[in-house]
Short mmCIF file of C-alpha atoms and ligand atoms in Angstrom, two decimals:
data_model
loop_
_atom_site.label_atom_id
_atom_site.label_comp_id
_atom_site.label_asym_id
_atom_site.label_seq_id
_atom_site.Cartn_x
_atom_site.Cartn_y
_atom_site.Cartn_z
CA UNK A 1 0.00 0.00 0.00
CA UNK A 2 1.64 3.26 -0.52
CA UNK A 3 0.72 6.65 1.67
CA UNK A 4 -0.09 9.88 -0.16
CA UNK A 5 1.96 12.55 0.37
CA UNK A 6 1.89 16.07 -0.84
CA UNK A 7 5.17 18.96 -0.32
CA UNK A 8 5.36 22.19 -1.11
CA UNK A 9 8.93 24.21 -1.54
CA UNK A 10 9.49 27.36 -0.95
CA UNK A 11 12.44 30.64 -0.38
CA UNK A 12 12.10 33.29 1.81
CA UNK A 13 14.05 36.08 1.64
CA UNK A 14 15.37 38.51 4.54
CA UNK A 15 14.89 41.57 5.17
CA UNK A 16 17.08 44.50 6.61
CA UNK A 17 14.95 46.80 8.85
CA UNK A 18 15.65 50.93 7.68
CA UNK A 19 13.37 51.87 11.05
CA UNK A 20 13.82 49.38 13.55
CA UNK A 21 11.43 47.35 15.54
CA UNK A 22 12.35 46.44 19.28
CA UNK A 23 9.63 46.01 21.91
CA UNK A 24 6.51 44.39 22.13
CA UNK A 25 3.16 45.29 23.84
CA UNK A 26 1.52 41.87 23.48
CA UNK A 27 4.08 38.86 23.70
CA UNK A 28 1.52 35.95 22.73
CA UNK A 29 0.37 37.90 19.59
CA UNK A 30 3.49 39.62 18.79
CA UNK A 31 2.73 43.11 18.38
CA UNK A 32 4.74 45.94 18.48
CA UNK A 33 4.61 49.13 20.38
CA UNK A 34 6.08 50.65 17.04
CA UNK A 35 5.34 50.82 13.63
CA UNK A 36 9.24 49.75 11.29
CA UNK A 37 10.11 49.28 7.76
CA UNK A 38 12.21 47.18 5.76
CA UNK A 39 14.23 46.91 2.59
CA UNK A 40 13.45 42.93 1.23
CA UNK A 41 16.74 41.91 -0.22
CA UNK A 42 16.70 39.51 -3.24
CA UNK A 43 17.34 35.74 -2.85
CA UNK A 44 20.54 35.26 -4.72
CA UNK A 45 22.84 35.60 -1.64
CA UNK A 46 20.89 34.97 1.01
CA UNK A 47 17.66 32.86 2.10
CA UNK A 48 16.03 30.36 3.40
CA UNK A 49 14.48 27.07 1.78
CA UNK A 50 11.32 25.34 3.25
CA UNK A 51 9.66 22.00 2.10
CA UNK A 52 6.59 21.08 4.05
CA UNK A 53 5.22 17.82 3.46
CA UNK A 54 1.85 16.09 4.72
CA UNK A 55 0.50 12.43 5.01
CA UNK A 56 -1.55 10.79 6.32
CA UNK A 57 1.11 8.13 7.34
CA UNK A 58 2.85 10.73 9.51
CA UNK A 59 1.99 10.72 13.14
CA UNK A 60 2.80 13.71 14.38
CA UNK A 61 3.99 17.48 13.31
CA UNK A 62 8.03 17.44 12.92
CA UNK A 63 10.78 19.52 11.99
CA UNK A 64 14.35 19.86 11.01
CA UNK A 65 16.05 23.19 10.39
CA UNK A 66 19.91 23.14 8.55
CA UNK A 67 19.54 19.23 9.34
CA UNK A 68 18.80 19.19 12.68
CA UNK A 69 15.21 18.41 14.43
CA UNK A 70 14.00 20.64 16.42
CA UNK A 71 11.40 20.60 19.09
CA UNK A 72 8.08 21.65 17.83
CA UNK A 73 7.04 22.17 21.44
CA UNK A 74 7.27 25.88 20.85
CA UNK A 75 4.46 28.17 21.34
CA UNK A 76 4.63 30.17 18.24
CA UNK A 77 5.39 27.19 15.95
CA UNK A 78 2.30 25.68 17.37
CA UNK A 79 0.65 29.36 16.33
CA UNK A 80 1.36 29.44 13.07
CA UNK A 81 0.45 25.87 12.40
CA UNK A 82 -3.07 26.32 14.17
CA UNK A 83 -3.72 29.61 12.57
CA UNK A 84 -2.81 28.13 8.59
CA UNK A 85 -5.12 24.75 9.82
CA UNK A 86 -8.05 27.46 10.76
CA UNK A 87 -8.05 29.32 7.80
CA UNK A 88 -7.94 26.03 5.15
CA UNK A 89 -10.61 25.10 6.93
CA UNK A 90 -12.53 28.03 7.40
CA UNK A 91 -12.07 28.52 3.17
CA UNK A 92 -13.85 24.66 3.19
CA UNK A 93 -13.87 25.28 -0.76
CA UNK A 94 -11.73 22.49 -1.34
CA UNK A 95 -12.46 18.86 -2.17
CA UNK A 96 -12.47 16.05 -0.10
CA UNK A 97 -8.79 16.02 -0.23
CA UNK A 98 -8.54 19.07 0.74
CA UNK A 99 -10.73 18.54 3.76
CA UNK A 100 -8.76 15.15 4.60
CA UNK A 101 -5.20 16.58 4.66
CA UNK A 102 -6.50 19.03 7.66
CA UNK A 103 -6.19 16.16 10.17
CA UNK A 104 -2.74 15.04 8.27
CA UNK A 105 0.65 15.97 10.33
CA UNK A 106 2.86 17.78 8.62
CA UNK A 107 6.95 17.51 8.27
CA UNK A 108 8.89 21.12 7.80
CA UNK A 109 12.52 20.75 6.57
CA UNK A 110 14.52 23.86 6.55
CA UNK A 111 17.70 25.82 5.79
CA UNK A 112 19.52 29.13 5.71
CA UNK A 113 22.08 29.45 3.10
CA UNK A 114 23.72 32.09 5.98
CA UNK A 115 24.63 32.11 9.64
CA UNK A 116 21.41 31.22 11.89
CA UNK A 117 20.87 33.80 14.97
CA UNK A 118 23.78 36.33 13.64
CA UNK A 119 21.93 39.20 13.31
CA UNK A 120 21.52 38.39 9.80
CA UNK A 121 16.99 38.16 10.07
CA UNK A 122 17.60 34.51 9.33
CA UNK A 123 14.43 34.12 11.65
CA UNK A 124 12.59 36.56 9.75
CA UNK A 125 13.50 34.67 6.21
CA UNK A 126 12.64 31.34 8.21
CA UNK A 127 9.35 31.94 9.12
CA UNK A 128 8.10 34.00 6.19
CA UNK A 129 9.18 30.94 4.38
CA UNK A 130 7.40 28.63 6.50
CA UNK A 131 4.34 30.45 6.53
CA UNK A 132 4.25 30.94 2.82
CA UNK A 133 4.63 27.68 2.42
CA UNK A 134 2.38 26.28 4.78
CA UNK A 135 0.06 29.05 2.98
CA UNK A 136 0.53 27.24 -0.38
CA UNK A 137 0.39 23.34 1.06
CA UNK A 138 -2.62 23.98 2.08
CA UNK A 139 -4.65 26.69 0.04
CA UNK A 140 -4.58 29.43 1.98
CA UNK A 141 -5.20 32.86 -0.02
CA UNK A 142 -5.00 36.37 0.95
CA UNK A 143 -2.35 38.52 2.96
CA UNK A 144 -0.80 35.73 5.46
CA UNK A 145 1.53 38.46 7.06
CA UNK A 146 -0.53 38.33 10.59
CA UNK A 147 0.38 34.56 10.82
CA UNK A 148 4.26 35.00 9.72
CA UNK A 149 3.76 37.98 12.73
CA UNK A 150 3.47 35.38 14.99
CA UNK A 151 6.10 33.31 14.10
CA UNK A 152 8.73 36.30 14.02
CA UNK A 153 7.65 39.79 14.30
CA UNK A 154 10.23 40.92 12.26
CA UNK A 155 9.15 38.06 9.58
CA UNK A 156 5.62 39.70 8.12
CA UNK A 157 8.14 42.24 6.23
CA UNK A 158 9.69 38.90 4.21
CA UNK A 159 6.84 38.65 2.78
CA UNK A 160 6.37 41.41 0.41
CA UNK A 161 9.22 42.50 -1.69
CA UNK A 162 10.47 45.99 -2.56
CA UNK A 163 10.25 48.72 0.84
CA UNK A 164 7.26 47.08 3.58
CA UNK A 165 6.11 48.84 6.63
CA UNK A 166 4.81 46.37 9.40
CA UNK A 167 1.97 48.95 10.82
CA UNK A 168 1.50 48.96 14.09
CA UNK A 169 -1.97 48.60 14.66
CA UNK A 170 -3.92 49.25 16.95
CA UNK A 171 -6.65 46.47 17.53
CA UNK A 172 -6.10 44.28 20.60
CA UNK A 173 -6.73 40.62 18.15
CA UNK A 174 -3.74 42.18 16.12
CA UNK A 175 -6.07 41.97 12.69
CA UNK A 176 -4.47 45.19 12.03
CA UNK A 177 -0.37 44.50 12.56
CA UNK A 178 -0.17 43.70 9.15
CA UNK A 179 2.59 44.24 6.91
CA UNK A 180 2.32 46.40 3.35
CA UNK A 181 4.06 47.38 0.33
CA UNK A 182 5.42 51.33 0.42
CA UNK A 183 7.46 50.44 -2.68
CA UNK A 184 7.14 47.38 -5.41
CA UNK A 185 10.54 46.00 -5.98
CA UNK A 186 10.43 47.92 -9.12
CA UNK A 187 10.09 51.42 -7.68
CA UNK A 188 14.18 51.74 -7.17
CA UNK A 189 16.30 49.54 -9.43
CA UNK A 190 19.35 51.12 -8.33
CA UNK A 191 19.15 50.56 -4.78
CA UNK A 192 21.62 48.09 -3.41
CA UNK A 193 22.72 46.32 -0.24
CA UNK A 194 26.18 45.09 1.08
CA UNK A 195 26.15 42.94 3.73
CA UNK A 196 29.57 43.27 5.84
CA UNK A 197 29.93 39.98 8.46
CA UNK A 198 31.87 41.11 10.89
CA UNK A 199 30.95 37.75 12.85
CA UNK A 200 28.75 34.72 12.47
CA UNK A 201 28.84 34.00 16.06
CA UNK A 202 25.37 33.68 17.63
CA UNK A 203 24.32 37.15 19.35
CA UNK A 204 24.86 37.54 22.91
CA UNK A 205 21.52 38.21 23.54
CA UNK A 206 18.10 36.73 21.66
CA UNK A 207 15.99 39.64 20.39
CA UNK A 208 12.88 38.75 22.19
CA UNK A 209 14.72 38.49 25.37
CA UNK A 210 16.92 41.56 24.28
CA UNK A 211 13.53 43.84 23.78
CA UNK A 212 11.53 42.17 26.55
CA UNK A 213 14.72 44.02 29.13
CA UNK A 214 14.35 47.28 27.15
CA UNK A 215 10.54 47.56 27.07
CA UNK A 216 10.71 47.24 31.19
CA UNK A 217 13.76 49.04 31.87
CA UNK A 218 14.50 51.83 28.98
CA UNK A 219 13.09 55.11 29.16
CA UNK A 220 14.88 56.48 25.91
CA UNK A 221 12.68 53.45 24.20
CA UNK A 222 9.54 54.76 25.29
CA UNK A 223 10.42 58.06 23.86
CA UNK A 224 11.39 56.49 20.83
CA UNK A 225 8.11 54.59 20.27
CA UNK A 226 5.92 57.59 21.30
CA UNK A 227 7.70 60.38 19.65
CA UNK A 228 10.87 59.28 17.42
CA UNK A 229 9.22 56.49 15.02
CA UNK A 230 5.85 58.01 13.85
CA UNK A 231 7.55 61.34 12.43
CA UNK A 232 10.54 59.07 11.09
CA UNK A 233 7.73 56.77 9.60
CA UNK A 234 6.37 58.75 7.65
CA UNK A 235 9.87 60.99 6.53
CA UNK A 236 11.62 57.44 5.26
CA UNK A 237 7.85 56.77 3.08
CA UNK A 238 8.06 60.26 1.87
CA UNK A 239 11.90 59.35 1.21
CA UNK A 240 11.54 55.88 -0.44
CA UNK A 241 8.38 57.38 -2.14
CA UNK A 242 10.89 60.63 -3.84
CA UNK A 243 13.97 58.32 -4.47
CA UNK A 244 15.65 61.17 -2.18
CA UNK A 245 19.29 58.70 -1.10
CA UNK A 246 20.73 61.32 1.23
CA UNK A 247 17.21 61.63 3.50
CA UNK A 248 16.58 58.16 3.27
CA UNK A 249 20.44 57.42 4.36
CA UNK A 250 20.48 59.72 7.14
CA UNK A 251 17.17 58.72 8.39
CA UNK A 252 18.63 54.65 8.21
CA UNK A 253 21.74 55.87 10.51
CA UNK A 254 19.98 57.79 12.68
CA UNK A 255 17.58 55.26 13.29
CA UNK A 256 20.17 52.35 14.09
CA UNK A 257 22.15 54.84 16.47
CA UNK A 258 19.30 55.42 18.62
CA UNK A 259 18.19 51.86 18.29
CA UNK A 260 21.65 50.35 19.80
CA UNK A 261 21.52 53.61 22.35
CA UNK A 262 18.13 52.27 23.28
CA UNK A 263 20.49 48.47 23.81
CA UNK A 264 23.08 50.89 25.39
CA UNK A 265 19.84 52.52 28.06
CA UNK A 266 18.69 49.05 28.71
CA UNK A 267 19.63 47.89 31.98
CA UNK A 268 21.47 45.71 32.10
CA UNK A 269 22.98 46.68 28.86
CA UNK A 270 22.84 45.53 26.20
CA UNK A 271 25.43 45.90 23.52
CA UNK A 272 25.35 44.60 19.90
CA UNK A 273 28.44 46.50 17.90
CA UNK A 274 32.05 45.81 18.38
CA UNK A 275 34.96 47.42 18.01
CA UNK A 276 34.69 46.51 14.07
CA UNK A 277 31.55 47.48 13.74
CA UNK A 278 32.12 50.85 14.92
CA UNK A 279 35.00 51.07 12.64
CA UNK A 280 32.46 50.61 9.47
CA UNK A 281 30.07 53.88 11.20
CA UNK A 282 33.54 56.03 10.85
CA UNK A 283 34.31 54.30 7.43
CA UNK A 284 30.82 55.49 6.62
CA UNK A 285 30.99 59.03 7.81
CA UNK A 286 34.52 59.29 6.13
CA UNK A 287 33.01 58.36 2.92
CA UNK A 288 30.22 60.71 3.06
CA UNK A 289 32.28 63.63 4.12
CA UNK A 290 34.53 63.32 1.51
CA UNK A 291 30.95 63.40 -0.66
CA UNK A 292 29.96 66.34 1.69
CA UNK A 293 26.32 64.37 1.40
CA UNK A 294 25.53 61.03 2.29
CA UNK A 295 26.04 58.51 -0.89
CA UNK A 296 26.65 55.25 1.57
CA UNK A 297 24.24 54.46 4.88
CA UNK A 298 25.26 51.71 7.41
CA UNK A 299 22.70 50.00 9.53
CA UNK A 300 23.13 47.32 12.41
CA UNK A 301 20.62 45.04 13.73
CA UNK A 302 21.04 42.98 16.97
CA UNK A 303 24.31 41.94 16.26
CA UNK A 304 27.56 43.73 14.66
CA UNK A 305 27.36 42.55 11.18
CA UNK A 306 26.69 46.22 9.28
CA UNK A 307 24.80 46.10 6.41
CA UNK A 308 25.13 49.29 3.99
CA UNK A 309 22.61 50.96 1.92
CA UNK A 310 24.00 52.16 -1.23
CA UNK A 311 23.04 53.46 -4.97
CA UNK A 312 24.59 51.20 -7.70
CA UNK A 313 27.16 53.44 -9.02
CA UNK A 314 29.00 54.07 -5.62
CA UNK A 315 29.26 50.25 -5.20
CA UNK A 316 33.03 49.72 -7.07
CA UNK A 317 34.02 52.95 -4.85
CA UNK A 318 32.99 51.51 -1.93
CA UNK A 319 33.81 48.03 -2.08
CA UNK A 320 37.31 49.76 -3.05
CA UNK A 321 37.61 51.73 0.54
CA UNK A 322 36.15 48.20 2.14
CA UNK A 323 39.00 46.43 0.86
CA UNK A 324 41.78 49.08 2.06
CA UNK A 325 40.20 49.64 5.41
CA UNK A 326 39.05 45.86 6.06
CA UNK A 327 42.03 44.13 4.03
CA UNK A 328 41.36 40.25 3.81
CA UNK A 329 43.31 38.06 6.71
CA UNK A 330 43.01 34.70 6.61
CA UNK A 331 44.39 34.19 9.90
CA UNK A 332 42.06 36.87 11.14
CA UNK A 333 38.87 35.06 12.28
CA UNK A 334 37.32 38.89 12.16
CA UNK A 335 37.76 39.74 8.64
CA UNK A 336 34.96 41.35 6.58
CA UNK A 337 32.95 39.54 4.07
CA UNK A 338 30.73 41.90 1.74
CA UNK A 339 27.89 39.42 0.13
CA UNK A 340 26.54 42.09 -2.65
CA UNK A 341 22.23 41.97 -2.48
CA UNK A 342 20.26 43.34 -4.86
CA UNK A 343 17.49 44.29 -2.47
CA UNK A 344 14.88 44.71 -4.80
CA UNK A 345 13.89 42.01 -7.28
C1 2P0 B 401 14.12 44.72 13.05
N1 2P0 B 401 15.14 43.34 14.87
O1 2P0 B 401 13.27 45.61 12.86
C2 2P0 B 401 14.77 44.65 14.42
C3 2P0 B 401 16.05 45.46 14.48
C4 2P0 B 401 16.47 43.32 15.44
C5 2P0 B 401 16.94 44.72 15.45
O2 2P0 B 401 13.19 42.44 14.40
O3 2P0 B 401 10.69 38.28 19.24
O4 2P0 B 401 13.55 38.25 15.63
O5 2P0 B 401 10.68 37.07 17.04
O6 2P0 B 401 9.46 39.23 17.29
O7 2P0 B 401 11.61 39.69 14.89
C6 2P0 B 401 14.58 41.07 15.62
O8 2P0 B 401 13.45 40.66 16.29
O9 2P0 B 401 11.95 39.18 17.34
C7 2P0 B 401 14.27 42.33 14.94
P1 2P0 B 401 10.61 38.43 17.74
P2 2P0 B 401 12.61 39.37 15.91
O10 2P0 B 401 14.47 43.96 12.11
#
């Protein structure tokens, strides 16, 4: 007798947060207590790779991610997965199939062709991924960005290409933390990204634990989320929206300085950049001073790997003062790596 079984495969691609999230007000749901927006990079460097697979001949929900199982004993796994079952069968369109492989257990097999937990959003490419593909194993139509939400905040921005803002919303169900296109991947051809790893270590501290210590002990946050991040909001759209580099640069350093002050006013601290990393932010300044206006924008998320911002033209010049400043040493565990993205495709 042989046992059905139907897979879906899928990539996910990251994304590099331009206004930065970092503190929840609703842990179960994942909701933020401010509104952030992302660049989606393309998937020719970096992403992740998802095959879901269900049977009937599988007893129970499993997963493997780079080749290892992991538990599925995790609350917002077991979110996502209830969530994708409720809407298949709340759509009840499909045949009988479709209405068997609801009780089916599913198997997840994933990878990251880039360091896992480096600060590189591999969590945010994962779960987009996952979602999407859970999404397409089992007919699910319509914006699925609320269920990648609650695998990964940070993950609802994977799933549109081109600039996305995750809104903040303001119901308490979270119907409205949604993510949505400012700009189609089309809208800026000549935007690119270089990704600098400065280390692929895991980061000292997780995010959710990182912003969970900030959102009780940070008073510079609160600001930030009242005050800072609606104005910026809407100055980076009006940025994006006008192709205008130098606002939309300054606005992306501005907003990871105060983000790893916020790290800095947590107590205890928390602190992201190294010694390297603050070596690229004078690198960067250099640069732009000798443009007298920004052509080059650096950007750090919780970990020190910078990722820069650039137009196409000013990559050879840059990748030039890279390679004098951060010379290749292969007996230098810390050397720089620049990965060139094409955010936008
Ligand atoms: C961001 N980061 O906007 C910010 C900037 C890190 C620094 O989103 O707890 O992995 O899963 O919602 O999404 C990292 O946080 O945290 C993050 P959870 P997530 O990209």
């Amino acid at each position: 007798m042989s046992v059905k079984i139907i897979s879906k495969t899928c990539t996910g691609p990251v994304n590099i947060a331009v206004i930065k999230y970092w503190g929840k007000r609703d842990e179960k749901l994942i909701l933020p207590i401010n509104a952030s927006l992302s660049g989606t990079l393309d998937q020719q460097q970096l992403r992740a790779k998802t095959t879901v697979a269900a049977s009937a001949g599988f007893t129970k929900d499993r997963m493997w991610l780079n080749g290892q199982e992991q538990s599925l004993d995790n609350p917002r796994l077991q979110n996502v997965l209830k969530e994708i079952r409720r809407r298949a069968r709340k759509r009840k369109s499909g045949c009988e199939d479709d209405l068997d492989m609801l009780t089916w257990r599913v198997h997840i097999c994933s990878e990251n062709n880039f360091p896992t937990a480096a600060g590189l959003a591999s969590s945010a490419a994962g779960l987009a991924c996952l979602v999407f593909s859970l999404s397409k194993l089992f007919n699910v139509d319509g914006d699925i960005s609320d269920i990648a939400r609650q695998g990964s905040g940070s993950a609802c921005r994977s799933v549109y290409g081109g600039f996305v803002e995750w809104e903040m919303g303001k119901e308490k169900d979270g119907s409205d933390s949604v993510a949505r296109q400012v700009a189609s991947e089309n809208h800026w051809p000549e935007m690119r990204v270089l990704i600098l790893v400065v280390s692929a270590d895991k980061k000292h501290v997780g995010s959710t634990a990182g912003m969970q210590t900030s959102v009780k002990t940070s008073p510079l946050l609160k600001h930030r989320a009242e005050k800072i991040v609606p104005e910026r909001m809407q100055a980076m759209i009006e940025a994006i929206q006008k192709k205008d580099f130098e606002s939309f640069a300054d606005l992306t350093m501005k907003d990871s300085n105060q983000f790893h002050s916020v790290c800095l006013d947590t107590y205890p601290p928390i602190s992201y950049m190294t010694d390297i990393s603050h070596k690229i932010v004078r690198m960067v300044h250099a640069i732009n001073a000798h443009f007298k206006k920004s052509v080059l924008a650096y950007t750090f998320d919780a970990g020190p790997n910078a990722c820069l911002y650039l137009l196409e033209d000013h990559v050879p010049l840059v990748l030039g003062f890279i390679n004098h400043f951060f010379p290749y040493d292969v007996n230098n565990e810390q050397y720089i790596r620049g990965l060139l993205s094409e955010p936008q495709k």
